[in-house]
Amino acid sequence: TEKDSSTSDADLVAGRDLLYCHCKTLRFDCVYRRSSGEIERGYSYQVSSVYTLPDFRKRGLASFFLTEVAKQLEKLPNPLISVLYSDVGPTFYDKLGWKYHPSKAATLEVAHPRNAISDDSSAELETMLLDDNLAKFLESDNARLVTELSGGDKFIGKEAFLILPTRDSIEWQFINGVHYAQVAGFDELPSCCGVKVNDNAFALWWHNLKESTLYVSRARFPDSGDNAAATTRVLLNAALQEARKFKLKKVVIWDPPSGLVRDEVCRLLEIERVPRHLFHDGSAMKSMPGSNFIANWCRGKDVLPYFHSQ
């Protein structure tokens, strides 16, 4: 604050005290796999909307602020890891203890001619809504994700974490799109949060009108089988159709699985893969040996895609 350098907010008064830096943190259910295969449950605390007043930048305030944020995250209930996404490149947060995780995003431009061709698939799509059915569906799928994390050969001898989507976390993202659609004056507001062919083929999304983007935040795309490419195209076409409905320019899928970017799919749709900067700090795990915000803690980990799986 302008008054002193205290990190306590107990005496802050809205409209009186000037905040130099601020951010928000979001809590998500998370599971962590030890190298032994043991699974631990807790929370991932996502740091977002980090902001420093323009007149006070280049003074080290953001570095100090985020260091203090990390200390506070360690004190929150059951912290396993913290995650943030960077729009200032891959080096700034790395110096503060968050480790860079190379990541990709698949982008489909709505106006591209190849993405405007409708498909003639006979696959039936079920509309997904923010209701009890979605909560039950995610609960079942999350149990499957944890089984996939704990079993198989992929993670033998490795540490990994997985952020689990819930109805609340999906709704938190979705209602932002509803608000901005209302502000923009759309007669019909977003109500469909995704589509499903079956438990192995579905996509959940939310509308970011400020970025003119439909984000697919959780999905399963079939990786094999006679109809895998056609089923993937059906799901992506549904997302493109939803984007057109709200005049959004693109569809973005974070951490696209292999089934999405294989040749059979890319021949049907124009999909561009671009890098995105994801950082994670596993040192928030107080109960883990070698924690206490040691910067090297996260090296050697596998990070399962954020809200995604094959």
PDB file of C-alpha atoms in Angstrom:
ATOM      1  CA  THR A   1       0.000   0.000   0.000  1.00  0.00           C
ATOM      2  CA  GLU A   2       0.960   3.656  -0.216  1.00  0.00           C
ATOM      3  CA  LYS A   3       0.905   3.969   3.567  1.00  0.00           C
ATOM      4  CA  ASP A   4       3.471   1.294   4.413  1.00  0.00           C
ATOM      5  CA  SER A   5       5.160  -1.845   3.117  1.00  0.00           C
ATOM      6  CA  SER A   6       3.127  -4.267   5.202  1.00  0.00           C
ATOM      7  CA  THR A   7       1.764  -7.360   3.460  1.00  0.00           C
ATOM      8  CA  SER A   8      -1.281  -7.474   5.726  1.00  0.00           C
ATOM      9  CA  ASP A   9      -4.595  -6.284   4.324  1.00  0.00           C
ATOM     10  CA  ALA A  10      -6.315  -6.048   7.702  1.00  0.00           C
ATOM     11  CA  ASP A  11      -6.395  -2.238   7.767  1.00  0.00           C
ATOM     12  CA  LEU A  12      -7.026  -1.519   4.083  1.00  0.00           C
ATOM     13  CA  VAL A  13      -9.858   0.860   3.250  1.00  0.00           C
ATOM     14  CA  ALA A  14     -11.400   0.846  -0.226  1.00  0.00           C
ATOM     15  CA  GLY A  15     -11.092   4.216  -1.948  1.00  0.00           C
ATOM     16  CA  ARG A  16      -8.422   5.436   0.459  1.00  0.00           C
ATOM     17  CA  ASP A  17      -5.445   3.104   0.212  1.00  0.00           C
ATOM     18  CA  LEU A  18      -3.505   2.775  -3.023  1.00  0.00           C
ATOM     19  CA  LEU A  19      -2.585  -0.772  -4.034  1.00  0.00           C
ATOM     20  CA  TYR A  20       0.663  -0.982  -5.984  1.00  0.00           C
ATOM     21  CA  CYS A  21       0.246  -4.653  -6.965  1.00  0.00           C
ATOM     22  CA  HIS A  22      -2.583  -7.111  -6.877  1.00  0.00           C
ATOM     23  CA  CYS A  23      -3.589 -10.544  -8.157  1.00  0.00           C
ATOM     24  CA  LYS A  24      -6.238 -13.155  -7.564  1.00  0.00           C
ATOM     25  CA  THR A  25      -5.879 -16.823  -6.704  1.00  0.00           C
ATOM     26  CA  LEU A  26      -8.263 -19.592  -7.690  1.00  0.00           C
ATOM     27  CA  ARG A  27      -8.486 -22.950  -5.962  1.00  0.00           C
ATOM     28  CA  PHE A  28      -8.927 -26.169  -7.929  1.00  0.00           C
ATOM     29  CA  ASP A  29      -9.073 -29.789  -6.836  1.00  0.00           C
ATOM     30  CA  CYS A  30      -5.771 -31.486  -7.569  1.00  0.00           C
ATOM     31  CA  VAL A  31      -4.055 -34.856  -7.217  1.00  0.00           C
ATOM     32  CA  TYR A  32      -0.334 -35.505  -7.001  1.00  0.00           C
ATOM     33  CA  ARG A  33       1.427 -38.739  -7.835  1.00  0.00           C
ATOM     34  CA  ARG A  34       4.608 -39.509  -5.930  1.00  0.00           C
ATOM     35  CA  SER A  35       7.374 -41.376  -7.731  1.00  0.00           C
ATOM     36  CA  SER A  36       6.361 -44.414  -5.650  1.00  0.00           C
ATOM     37  CA  GLY A  37       2.915 -44.349  -7.250  1.00  0.00           C
ATOM     38  CA  GLU A  38       1.160 -43.082  -4.118  1.00  0.00           C
ATOM     39  CA  ILE A  39      -1.612 -40.565  -4.842  1.00  0.00           C
ATOM     40  CA  GLU A  40      -2.137 -37.484  -2.662  1.00  0.00           C
ATOM     41  CA  ARG A  41      -5.160 -35.204  -2.918  1.00  0.00           C
ATOM     42  CA  GLY A  42      -5.252 -31.477  -2.243  1.00  0.00           C
ATOM     43  CA  TYR A  43      -5.571 -28.185  -4.082  1.00  0.00           C
ATOM     44  CA  SER A  44      -3.891 -26.285  -6.865  1.00  0.00           C
ATOM     45  CA  TYR A  45      -3.859 -22.538  -6.333  1.00  0.00           C
ATOM     46  CA  GLN A  46      -3.850 -20.750  -9.665  1.00  0.00           C
ATOM     47  CA  VAL A  47      -2.406 -17.238  -9.678  1.00  0.00           C
ATOM     48  CA  SER A  48      -3.956 -14.889 -12.236  1.00  0.00           C
ATOM     49  CA  SER A  49      -4.559 -11.224 -13.049  1.00  0.00           C
ATOM     50  CA  VAL A  50      -1.180 -10.129 -11.690  1.00  0.00           C
ATOM     51  CA  TYR A  51      -1.058  -6.344 -12.066  1.00  0.00           C
ATOM     52  CA  THR A  52       1.259  -3.512 -11.040  1.00  0.00           C
ATOM     53  CA  LEU A  53       0.320   0.152 -11.428  1.00  0.00           C
ATOM     54  CA  PRO A  54       2.176   1.492 -14.515  1.00  0.00           C
ATOM     55  CA  ASP A  55       3.881   4.296 -12.574  1.00  0.00           C
ATOM     56  CA  PHE A  56       5.395   1.790 -10.146  1.00  0.00           C
ATOM     57  CA  ARG A  57       6.771  -0.809 -12.566  1.00  0.00           C
ATOM     58  CA  LYS A  58      10.468  -1.650 -13.039  1.00  0.00           C
ATOM     59  CA  ARG A  59      11.079  -1.248  -9.305  1.00  0.00           C
ATOM     60  CA  GLY A  60      11.018  -4.897  -8.258  1.00  0.00           C
ATOM     61  CA  LEU A  61       7.583  -4.560  -6.663  1.00  0.00           C
ATOM     62  CA  ALA A  62       6.036  -7.407  -8.666  1.00  0.00           C
ATOM     63  CA  SER A  63       8.884  -9.750  -7.713  1.00  0.00           C
ATOM     64  CA  PHE A  64       8.525  -8.872  -4.038  1.00  0.00           C
ATOM     65  CA  PHE A  65       4.744  -9.132  -4.236  1.00  0.00           C
ATOM     66  CA  LEU A  66       4.711 -12.581  -5.850  1.00  0.00           C
ATOM     67  CA  THR A  67       7.314 -13.868  -3.413  1.00  0.00           C
ATOM     68  CA  GLU A  68       4.957 -12.857  -0.599  1.00  0.00           C
ATOM     69  CA  VAL A  69       2.002 -14.412  -2.447  1.00  0.00           C
ATOM     70  CA  ALA A  70       3.897 -17.707  -2.616  1.00  0.00           C
ATOM     71  CA  LYS A  71       4.480 -17.593   1.151  1.00  0.00           C
ATOM     72  CA  GLN A  72       0.768 -17.053   1.733  1.00  0.00           C
ATOM     73  CA  LEU A  73      -0.188 -19.907  -0.608  1.00  0.00           C
ATOM     74  CA  GLU A  74       1.866 -22.273   1.521  1.00  0.00           C
ATOM     75  CA  LYS A  75      -0.399 -21.470   4.480  1.00  0.00           C
ATOM     76  CA  LEU A  76      -3.673 -22.222   2.678  1.00  0.00           C
ATOM     77  CA  PRO A  77      -5.510 -25.555   3.174  1.00  0.00           C
ATOM     78  CA  ASN A  78      -3.890 -28.610   1.558  1.00  0.00           C
ATOM     79  CA  PRO A  79      -1.656 -26.863  -0.989  1.00  0.00           C
ATOM     80  CA  LEU A  80      -0.162 -29.258  -3.524  1.00  0.00           C
ATOM     81  CA  ILE A  81       0.947 -26.892  -6.252  1.00  0.00           C
ATOM     82  CA  SER A  82       0.400 -23.443  -7.710  1.00  0.00           C
ATOM     83  CA  VAL A  83      -0.008 -22.695 -11.416  1.00  0.00           C
ATOM     84  CA  LEU A  84       0.072 -19.525 -13.470  1.00  0.00           C
ATOM     85  CA  TYR A  85       0.113 -18.556 -17.131  1.00  0.00           C
ATOM     86  CA  SER A  86       2.555 -15.919 -18.316  1.00  0.00           C
ATOM     87  CA  ASP A  87       2.096 -13.219 -20.930  1.00  0.00           C
ATOM     88  CA  VAL A  88       5.522 -11.715 -20.168  1.00  0.00           C
ATOM     89  CA  GLY A  89       7.687 -14.548 -21.429  1.00  0.00           C
ATOM     90  CA  PRO A  90       9.317 -17.602 -19.819  1.00  0.00           C
ATOM     91  CA  THR A  91      11.955 -16.044 -17.529  1.00  0.00           C
ATOM     92  CA  PHE A  92      10.299 -13.666 -15.040  1.00  0.00           C
ATOM     93  CA  TYR A  93       8.303 -16.206 -13.020  1.00  0.00           C
ATOM     94  CA  ASP A  94      11.053 -18.799 -13.270  1.00  0.00           C
ATOM     95  CA  LYS A  95      13.246 -16.566 -11.104  1.00  0.00           C
ATOM     96  CA  LEU A  96      10.572 -16.526  -8.397  1.00  0.00           C
ATOM     97  CA  GLY A  97      10.275 -20.307  -8.003  1.00  0.00           C
ATOM     98  CA  TRP A  98       7.611 -21.174 -10.567  1.00  0.00           C
ATOM     99  CA  LYS A  99       9.067 -23.620 -13.070  1.00  0.00           C
ATOM    100  CA  TYR A 100       8.392 -23.251 -16.778  1.00  0.00           C
ATOM    101  CA  HIS A 101       6.426 -26.064 -18.397  1.00  0.00           C
ATOM    102  CA  PRO A 102       6.504 -26.051 -22.235  1.00  0.00           C
ATOM    103  CA  SER A 103       2.929 -26.127 -23.431  1.00  0.00           C
ATOM    104  CA  LYS A 104       0.945 -25.794 -26.622  1.00  0.00           C
ATOM    105  CA  ALA A 105      -2.467 -24.528 -27.638  1.00  0.00           C
ATOM    106  CA  ALA A 106      -4.344 -25.633 -30.749  1.00  0.00           C
ATOM    107  CA  THR A 107      -6.180 -22.802 -32.511  1.00  0.00           C
ATOM    108  CA  LEU A 108      -8.956 -23.048 -35.088  1.00  0.00           C
ATOM    109  CA  GLU A 109      -9.807 -19.806 -36.865  1.00  0.00           C
ATOM    110  CA  VAL A 110     -13.579 -19.715 -37.277  1.00  0.00           C
ATOM    111  CA  ALA A 111     -13.430 -17.852 -40.595  1.00  0.00           C
ATOM    112  CA  HIS A 112     -10.924 -20.193 -42.257  1.00  0.00           C
ATOM    113  CA  PRO A 113     -12.570 -21.842 -45.323  1.00  0.00           C
ATOM    114  CA  ARG A 114     -11.580 -25.364 -44.207  1.00  0.00           C
ATOM    115  CA  ASN A 115     -13.222 -24.779 -40.830  1.00  0.00           C
ATOM    116  CA  ALA A 116     -16.432 -23.540 -42.416  1.00  0.00           C
ATOM    117  CA  ILE A 117     -17.237 -26.852 -44.140  1.00  0.00           C
ATOM    118  CA  SER A 118     -19.988 -28.742 -42.356  1.00  0.00           C
ATOM    119  CA  ASP A 119     -19.608 -32.482 -41.857  1.00  0.00           C
ATOM    120  CA  ASP A 120     -22.141 -35.149 -42.734  1.00  0.00           C
ATOM    121  CA  SER A 121     -21.462 -37.403 -39.772  1.00  0.00           C
ATOM    122  CA  SER A 122     -24.365 -39.291 -38.272  1.00  0.00           C
ATOM    123  CA  ALA A 123     -22.917 -39.095 -34.757  1.00  0.00           C
ATOM    124  CA  GLU A 124     -25.451 -37.884 -32.213  1.00  0.00           C
ATOM    125  CA  LEU A 125     -24.336 -35.121 -29.888  1.00  0.00           C
ATOM    126  CA  GLU A 126     -25.657 -34.630 -26.370  1.00  0.00           C
ATOM    127  CA  THR A 127     -25.726 -31.053 -25.125  1.00  0.00           C
ATOM    128  CA  MET A 128     -23.980 -30.523 -21.789  1.00  0.00           C
ATOM    129  CA  LEU A 129     -25.376 -27.986 -19.322  1.00  0.00           C
ATOM    130  CA  LEU A 130     -24.343 -26.653 -15.920  1.00  0.00           C
ATOM    131  CA  ASP A 131     -26.503 -29.060 -13.948  1.00  0.00           C
ATOM    132  CA  ASP A 132     -26.326 -32.079 -11.681  1.00  0.00           C
ATOM    133  CA  ASN A 133     -25.729 -34.347 -14.665  1.00  0.00           C
ATOM    134  CA  LEU A 134     -22.528 -32.439 -15.439  1.00  0.00           C
ATOM    135  CA  ALA A 135     -21.385 -32.746 -11.825  1.00  0.00           C
ATOM    136  CA  LYS A 136     -21.927 -36.519 -11.888  1.00  0.00           C
ATOM    137  CA  PHE A 137     -20.249 -36.840 -15.269  1.00  0.00           C
ATOM    138  CA  LEU A 138     -17.152 -34.963 -14.099  1.00  0.00           C
ATOM    139  CA  GLU A 139     -17.005 -36.949 -10.876  1.00  0.00           C
ATOM    140  CA  SER A 140     -16.955 -40.177 -12.884  1.00  0.00           C
ATOM    141  CA  ASP A 141     -14.439 -38.868 -15.397  1.00  0.00           C
ATOM    142  CA  ASN A 142     -12.179 -37.541 -12.641  1.00  0.00           C
ATOM    143  CA  ALA A 143     -12.113 -40.974 -11.016  1.00  0.00           C
ATOM    144  CA  ARG A 144     -11.021 -42.322 -14.366  1.00  0.00           C
ATOM    145  CA  LEU A 145      -8.311 -39.647 -14.640  1.00  0.00           C
ATOM    146  CA  VAL A 146      -6.918 -40.561 -11.225  1.00  0.00           C
ATOM    147  CA  THR A 147      -6.848 -44.234 -12.225  1.00  0.00           C
ATOM    148  CA  GLU A 148      -4.976 -43.301 -15.397  1.00  0.00           C
ATOM    149  CA  LEU A 149      -2.524 -41.253 -13.337  1.00  0.00           C
ATOM    150  CA  SER A 150      -1.852 -44.000 -10.799  1.00  0.00           C
ATOM    151  CA  GLY A 151      -1.665 -46.940 -13.220  1.00  0.00           C
ATOM    152  CA  GLY A 152       0.091 -47.855 -16.439  1.00  0.00           C
ATOM    153  CA  ASP A 153       3.701 -47.481 -17.502  1.00  0.00           C
ATOM    154  CA  LYS A 154       3.718 -43.798 -18.438  1.00  0.00           C
ATOM    155  CA  PHE A 155       4.470 -42.465 -14.959  1.00  0.00           C
ATOM    156  CA  ILE A 156       6.545 -45.256 -13.430  1.00  0.00           C
ATOM    157  CA  GLY A 157       9.185 -43.682 -11.206  1.00  0.00           C
ATOM    158  CA  LYS A 158       7.946 -40.175 -11.959  1.00  0.00           C
ATOM    159  CA  GLU A 159       6.139 -37.405 -10.118  1.00  0.00           C
ATOM    160  CA  ALA A 160       3.106 -35.824 -11.749  1.00  0.00           C
ATOM    161  CA  PHE A 161       0.114 -33.710 -10.851  1.00  0.00           C
ATOM    162  CA  LEU A 162      -3.340 -33.351 -12.316  1.00  0.00           C
ATOM    163  CA  ILE A 163      -5.857 -30.545 -11.846  1.00  0.00           C
ATOM    164  CA  LEU A 164      -9.380 -31.958 -11.700  1.00  0.00           C
ATOM    165  CA  PRO A 165     -12.308 -30.064 -13.218  1.00  0.00           C
ATOM    166  CA  THR A 166     -15.509 -29.814 -11.199  1.00  0.00           C
ATOM    167  CA  ARG A 167     -18.890 -28.310 -11.901  1.00  0.00           C
ATOM    168  CA  ASP A 168     -17.920 -25.275  -9.796  1.00  0.00           C
ATOM    169  CA  SER A 169     -14.688 -24.646 -11.715  1.00  0.00           C
ATOM    170  CA  ILE A 170     -16.421 -25.070 -15.082  1.00  0.00           C
ATOM    171  CA  GLU A 171     -19.227 -22.761 -13.953  1.00  0.00           C
ATOM    172  CA  TRP A 172     -16.772 -20.114 -12.718  1.00  0.00           C
ATOM    173  CA  GLN A 173     -15.299 -19.850 -16.214  1.00  0.00           C
ATOM    174  CA  PHE A 174     -18.633 -20.143 -17.992  1.00  0.00           C
ATOM    175  CA  ILE A 175     -20.517 -17.389 -16.154  1.00  0.00           C
ATOM    176  CA  ASN A 176     -17.885 -14.852 -17.185  1.00  0.00           C
ATOM    177  CA  GLY A 177     -18.892 -15.476 -20.782  1.00  0.00           C
ATOM    178  CA  VAL A 178     -22.557 -15.167 -19.888  1.00  0.00           C
ATOM    179  CA  HIS A 179     -21.915 -11.791 -18.261  1.00  0.00           C
ATOM    180  CA  TYR A 180     -20.033 -10.337 -21.215  1.00  0.00           C
ATOM    181  CA  ALA A 181     -22.569 -11.712 -23.692  1.00  0.00           C
ATOM    182  CA  GLN A 182     -25.235  -9.880 -21.719  1.00  0.00           C
ATOM    183  CA  VAL A 183     -23.158  -6.686 -21.754  1.00  0.00           C
ATOM    184  CA  ALA A 184     -22.670  -7.070 -25.520  1.00  0.00           C
ATOM    185  CA  GLY A 185     -26.433  -7.205 -25.986  1.00  0.00           C
ATOM    186  CA  PHE A 186     -26.907 -10.757 -27.259  1.00  0.00           C
ATOM    187  CA  ASP A 187     -30.568 -11.743 -27.228  1.00  0.00           C
ATOM    188  CA  GLU A 188     -29.657 -15.340 -26.406  1.00  0.00           C
ATOM    189  CA  LEU A 189     -27.037 -15.908 -23.726  1.00  0.00           C
ATOM    190  CA  PRO A 190     -24.654 -18.902 -23.551  1.00  0.00           C
ATOM    191  CA  SER A 191     -26.286 -21.928 -21.962  1.00  0.00           C
ATOM    192  CA  CYS A 192     -24.525 -24.914 -23.548  1.00  0.00           C
ATOM    193  CA  CYS A 193     -21.152 -25.584 -21.916  1.00  0.00           C
ATOM    194  CA  GLY A 194     -20.193 -28.460 -24.192  1.00  0.00           C
ATOM    195  CA  VAL A 195     -21.199 -31.525 -26.168  1.00  0.00           C
ATOM    196  CA  LYS A 196     -20.720 -35.249 -25.755  1.00  0.00           C
ATOM    197  CA  VAL A 197     -20.736 -38.242 -28.097  1.00  0.00           C
ATOM    198  CA  ASN A 198     -19.936 -40.680 -25.285  1.00  0.00           C
ATOM    199  CA  ASP A 199     -17.693 -40.927 -22.230  1.00  0.00           C
ATOM    200  CA  ASN A 200     -14.646 -41.180 -24.499  1.00  0.00           C
ATOM    201  CA  ALA A 201     -15.508 -38.242 -26.745  1.00  0.00           C
ATOM    202  CA  PHE A 202     -16.648 -34.901 -25.352  1.00  0.00           C
ATOM    203  CA  ALA A 203     -15.676 -31.241 -25.132  1.00  0.00           C
ATOM    204  CA  LEU A 204     -16.472 -28.638 -22.478  1.00  0.00           C
ATOM    205  CA  TRP A 205     -16.004 -24.946 -23.241  1.00  0.00           C
ATOM    206  CA  TRP A 206     -16.474 -21.378 -22.101  1.00  0.00           C
ATOM    207  CA  HIS A 207     -16.860 -18.110 -23.979  1.00  0.00           C
ATOM    208  CA  ASN A 208     -14.269 -15.339 -23.697  1.00  0.00           C
ATOM    209  CA  LEU A 209     -15.888 -12.440 -25.522  1.00  0.00           C
ATOM    210  CA  LYS A 210     -13.097 -10.052 -24.542  1.00  0.00           C
ATOM    211  CA  GLU A 211     -10.603 -12.204 -26.461  1.00  0.00           C
ATOM    212  CA  SER A 212     -13.185 -13.298 -29.053  1.00  0.00           C
ATOM    213  CA  THR A 213     -12.321 -16.905 -28.237  1.00  0.00           C
ATOM    214  CA  LEU A 214     -14.176 -20.078 -27.339  1.00  0.00           C
ATOM    215  CA  TYR A 215     -11.875 -21.984 -24.980  1.00  0.00           C
ATOM    216  CA  VAL A 216     -12.193 -25.757 -24.768  1.00  0.00           C
ATOM    217  CA  SER A 217     -11.153 -26.281 -21.168  1.00  0.00           C
ATOM    218  CA  ARG A 218     -11.780 -30.034 -20.810  1.00  0.00           C
ATOM    219  CA  ALA A 219     -12.049 -32.704 -23.485  1.00  0.00           C
ATOM    220  CA  ARG A 220     -11.469 -36.266 -24.520  1.00  0.00           C
ATOM    221  CA  PHE A 221     -10.736 -36.822 -28.192  1.00  0.00           C
ATOM    222  CA  PRO A 222     -10.540 -40.445 -29.409  1.00  0.00           C
ATOM    223  CA  ASP A 223      -6.989 -41.420 -30.287  1.00  0.00           C
ATOM    224  CA  SER A 224      -7.706 -44.602 -32.210  1.00  0.00           C
ATOM    225  CA  GLY A 225     -10.488 -46.522 -33.905  1.00  0.00           C
ATOM    226  CA  ASP A 226     -12.203 -46.421 -37.280  1.00  0.00           C
ATOM    227  CA  ASN A 227     -14.270 -43.326 -36.453  1.00  0.00           C
ATOM    228  CA  ALA A 228     -11.734 -41.473 -34.303  1.00  0.00           C
ATOM    229  CA  ALA A 229     -10.978 -38.684 -36.792  1.00  0.00           C
ATOM    230  CA  ALA A 230     -14.633 -38.269 -37.757  1.00  0.00           C
ATOM    231  CA  THR A 231     -15.702 -38.114 -34.101  1.00  0.00           C
ATOM    232  CA  THR A 232     -13.035 -35.527 -33.336  1.00  0.00           C
ATOM    233  CA  ARG A 233     -14.234 -33.457 -36.278  1.00  0.00           C
ATOM    234  CA  VAL A 234     -17.814 -33.620 -34.992  1.00  0.00           C
ATOM    235  CA  LEU A 235     -16.722 -32.260 -31.605  1.00  0.00           C
ATOM    236  CA  LEU A 236     -14.615 -29.497 -33.135  1.00  0.00           C
ATOM    237  CA  ASN A 237     -17.360 -28.521 -35.570  1.00  0.00           C
ATOM    238  CA  ALA A 238     -19.751 -28.205 -32.630  1.00  0.00           C
ATOM    239  CA  ALA A 239     -17.256 -25.873 -30.945  1.00  0.00           C
ATOM    240  CA  LEU A 240     -16.862 -23.842 -34.150  1.00  0.00           C
ATOM    241  CA  GLN A 241     -20.631 -23.583 -34.461  1.00  0.00           C
ATOM    242  CA  GLU A 242     -20.892 -22.344 -30.869  1.00  0.00           C
ATOM    243  CA  ALA A 243     -18.185 -19.762 -31.573  1.00  0.00           C
ATOM    244  CA  ARG A 244     -20.048 -18.481 -34.645  1.00  0.00           C
ATOM    245  CA  LYS A 245     -23.218 -18.177 -32.612  1.00  0.00           C
ATOM    246  CA  PHE A 246     -21.543 -15.569 -30.403  1.00  0.00           C
ATOM    247  CA  LYS A 247     -19.399 -14.007 -33.155  1.00  0.00           C
ATOM    248  CA  LEU A 248     -16.140 -15.331 -31.718  1.00  0.00           C
ATOM    249  CA  LYS A 249     -13.127 -15.464 -34.024  1.00  0.00           C
ATOM    250  CA  LYS A 250     -11.410 -18.631 -32.871  1.00  0.00           C
ATOM    251  CA  VAL A 251     -11.584 -21.848 -30.892  1.00  0.00           C
ATOM    252  CA  VAL A 252      -8.619 -22.664 -28.646  1.00  0.00           C
ATOM    253  CA  ILE A 253      -7.816 -26.042 -27.087  1.00  0.00           C
ATOM    254  CA  TRP A 254      -5.162 -25.985 -24.376  1.00  0.00           C
ATOM    255  CA  ASP A 255      -2.553 -28.760 -24.471  1.00  0.00           C
ATOM    256  CA  PRO A 256      -4.019 -30.601 -27.464  1.00  0.00           C
ATOM    257  CA  PRO A 257      -3.750 -34.390 -27.107  1.00  0.00           C
ATOM    258  CA  SER A 258      -2.174 -36.474 -29.850  1.00  0.00           C
ATOM    259  CA  GLY A 259      -5.556 -37.562 -31.191  1.00  0.00           C
ATOM    260  CA  LEU A 260      -6.421 -33.968 -32.016  1.00  0.00           C
ATOM    261  CA  VAL A 261      -3.375 -33.099 -34.106  1.00  0.00           C
ATOM    262  CA  ARG A 262      -2.802 -36.291 -36.063  1.00  0.00           C
ATOM    263  CA  ASP A 263      -2.858 -36.166 -39.860  1.00  0.00           C
ATOM    264  CA  GLU A 264      -6.343 -37.642 -40.267  1.00  0.00           C
ATOM    265  CA  VAL A 265      -7.823 -34.738 -38.290  1.00  0.00           C
ATOM    266  CA  CYS A 266      -5.606 -31.993 -39.699  1.00  0.00           C
ATOM    267  CA  ARG A 267      -6.641 -32.989 -43.223  1.00  0.00           C
ATOM    268  CA  LEU A 268     -10.238 -32.188 -42.297  1.00  0.00           C
ATOM    269  CA  LEU A 269      -9.732 -28.944 -40.372  1.00  0.00           C
ATOM    270  CA  GLU A 270      -7.197 -26.126 -40.256  1.00  0.00           C
ATOM    271  CA  ILE A 271      -5.552 -26.372 -36.833  1.00  0.00           C
ATOM    272  CA  GLU A 272      -2.585 -24.267 -35.760  1.00  0.00           C
ATOM    273  CA  ARG A 273      -0.453 -25.157 -32.754  1.00  0.00           C
ATOM    274  CA  VAL A 274       1.138 -22.275 -30.861  1.00  0.00           C
ATOM    275  CA  PRO A 275       3.220 -22.145 -27.639  1.00  0.00           C
ATOM    276  CA  ARG A 276       1.825 -20.882 -24.368  1.00  0.00           C
ATOM    277  CA  HIS A 277       3.685 -20.195 -21.134  1.00  0.00           C
ATOM    278  CA  LEU A 278       2.604 -22.347 -18.187  1.00  0.00           C
ATOM    279  CA  PHE A 279       4.429 -22.229 -14.850  1.00  0.00           C
ATOM    280  CA  HIS A 280       3.975 -24.454 -11.825  1.00  0.00           C
ATOM    281  CA  ASP A 281       5.380 -24.327  -8.316  1.00  0.00           C
ATOM    282  CA  GLY A 282       5.215 -27.625  -6.470  1.00  0.00           C
ATOM    283  CA  SER A 283       7.057 -26.213  -3.505  1.00  0.00           C
ATOM    284  CA  ALA A 284       3.697 -25.200  -2.056  1.00  0.00           C
ATOM    285  CA  MET A 285       3.449 -28.765  -0.728  1.00  0.00           C
ATOM    286  CA  LYS A 286       4.423 -28.381   2.914  1.00  0.00           C
ATOM    287  CA  SER A 287       4.247 -32.098   3.668  1.00  0.00           C
ATOM    288  CA  MET A 288       6.642 -33.059   0.877  1.00  0.00           C
ATOM    289  CA  PRO A 289      10.347 -33.589   1.590  1.00  0.00           C
ATOM    290  CA  GLY A 290      12.436 -30.811   0.097  1.00  0.00           C
ATOM    291  CA  SER A 291       9.615 -28.316  -0.093  1.00  0.00           C
ATOM    292  CA  ASN A 292       9.664 -24.924   1.662  1.00  0.00           C
ATOM    293  CA  PHE A 293       9.765 -23.155  -1.684  1.00  0.00           C
ATOM    294  CA  ILE A 294      12.919 -24.713  -3.062  1.00  0.00           C
ATOM    295  CA  ALA A 295      13.016 -23.654  -6.702  1.00  0.00           C
ATOM    296  CA  ASN A 296      14.304 -27.002  -7.983  1.00  0.00           C
ATOM    297  CA  TRP A 297      11.427 -28.967  -6.460  1.00  0.00           C
ATOM    298  CA  CYS A 298       9.423 -29.291  -9.677  1.00  0.00           C
ATOM    299  CA  ARG A 299      12.203 -30.443 -11.948  1.00  0.00           C
ATOM    300  CA  GLY A 300      11.624 -33.904 -13.380  1.00  0.00           C
ATOM    301  CA  LYS A 301       7.858 -33.747 -13.024  1.00  0.00           C
ATOM    302  CA  ASP A 302       5.337 -34.581 -15.684  1.00  0.00           C
ATOM    303  CA  VAL A 303       2.456 -32.145 -15.764  1.00  0.00           C
ATOM    304  CA  LEU A 304      -0.779 -33.546 -17.081  1.00  0.00           C
ATOM    305  CA  PRO A 305      -2.584 -31.085 -19.354  1.00  0.00           C
ATOM    306  CA  TYR A 306      -4.690 -28.545 -17.541  1.00  0.00           C
ATOM    307  CA  PHE A 307      -8.232 -29.941 -17.588  1.00  0.00           C
ATOM    308  CA  HIS A 308      -7.355 -32.199 -20.527  1.00  0.00           C
ATOM    309  CA  SER A 309      -6.606 -35.806 -21.235  1.00  0.00           C
ATOM    310  CA  GLN A 310      -6.597 -38.160 -24.157  1.00  0.00           C
TER     311      GLN A 310
END
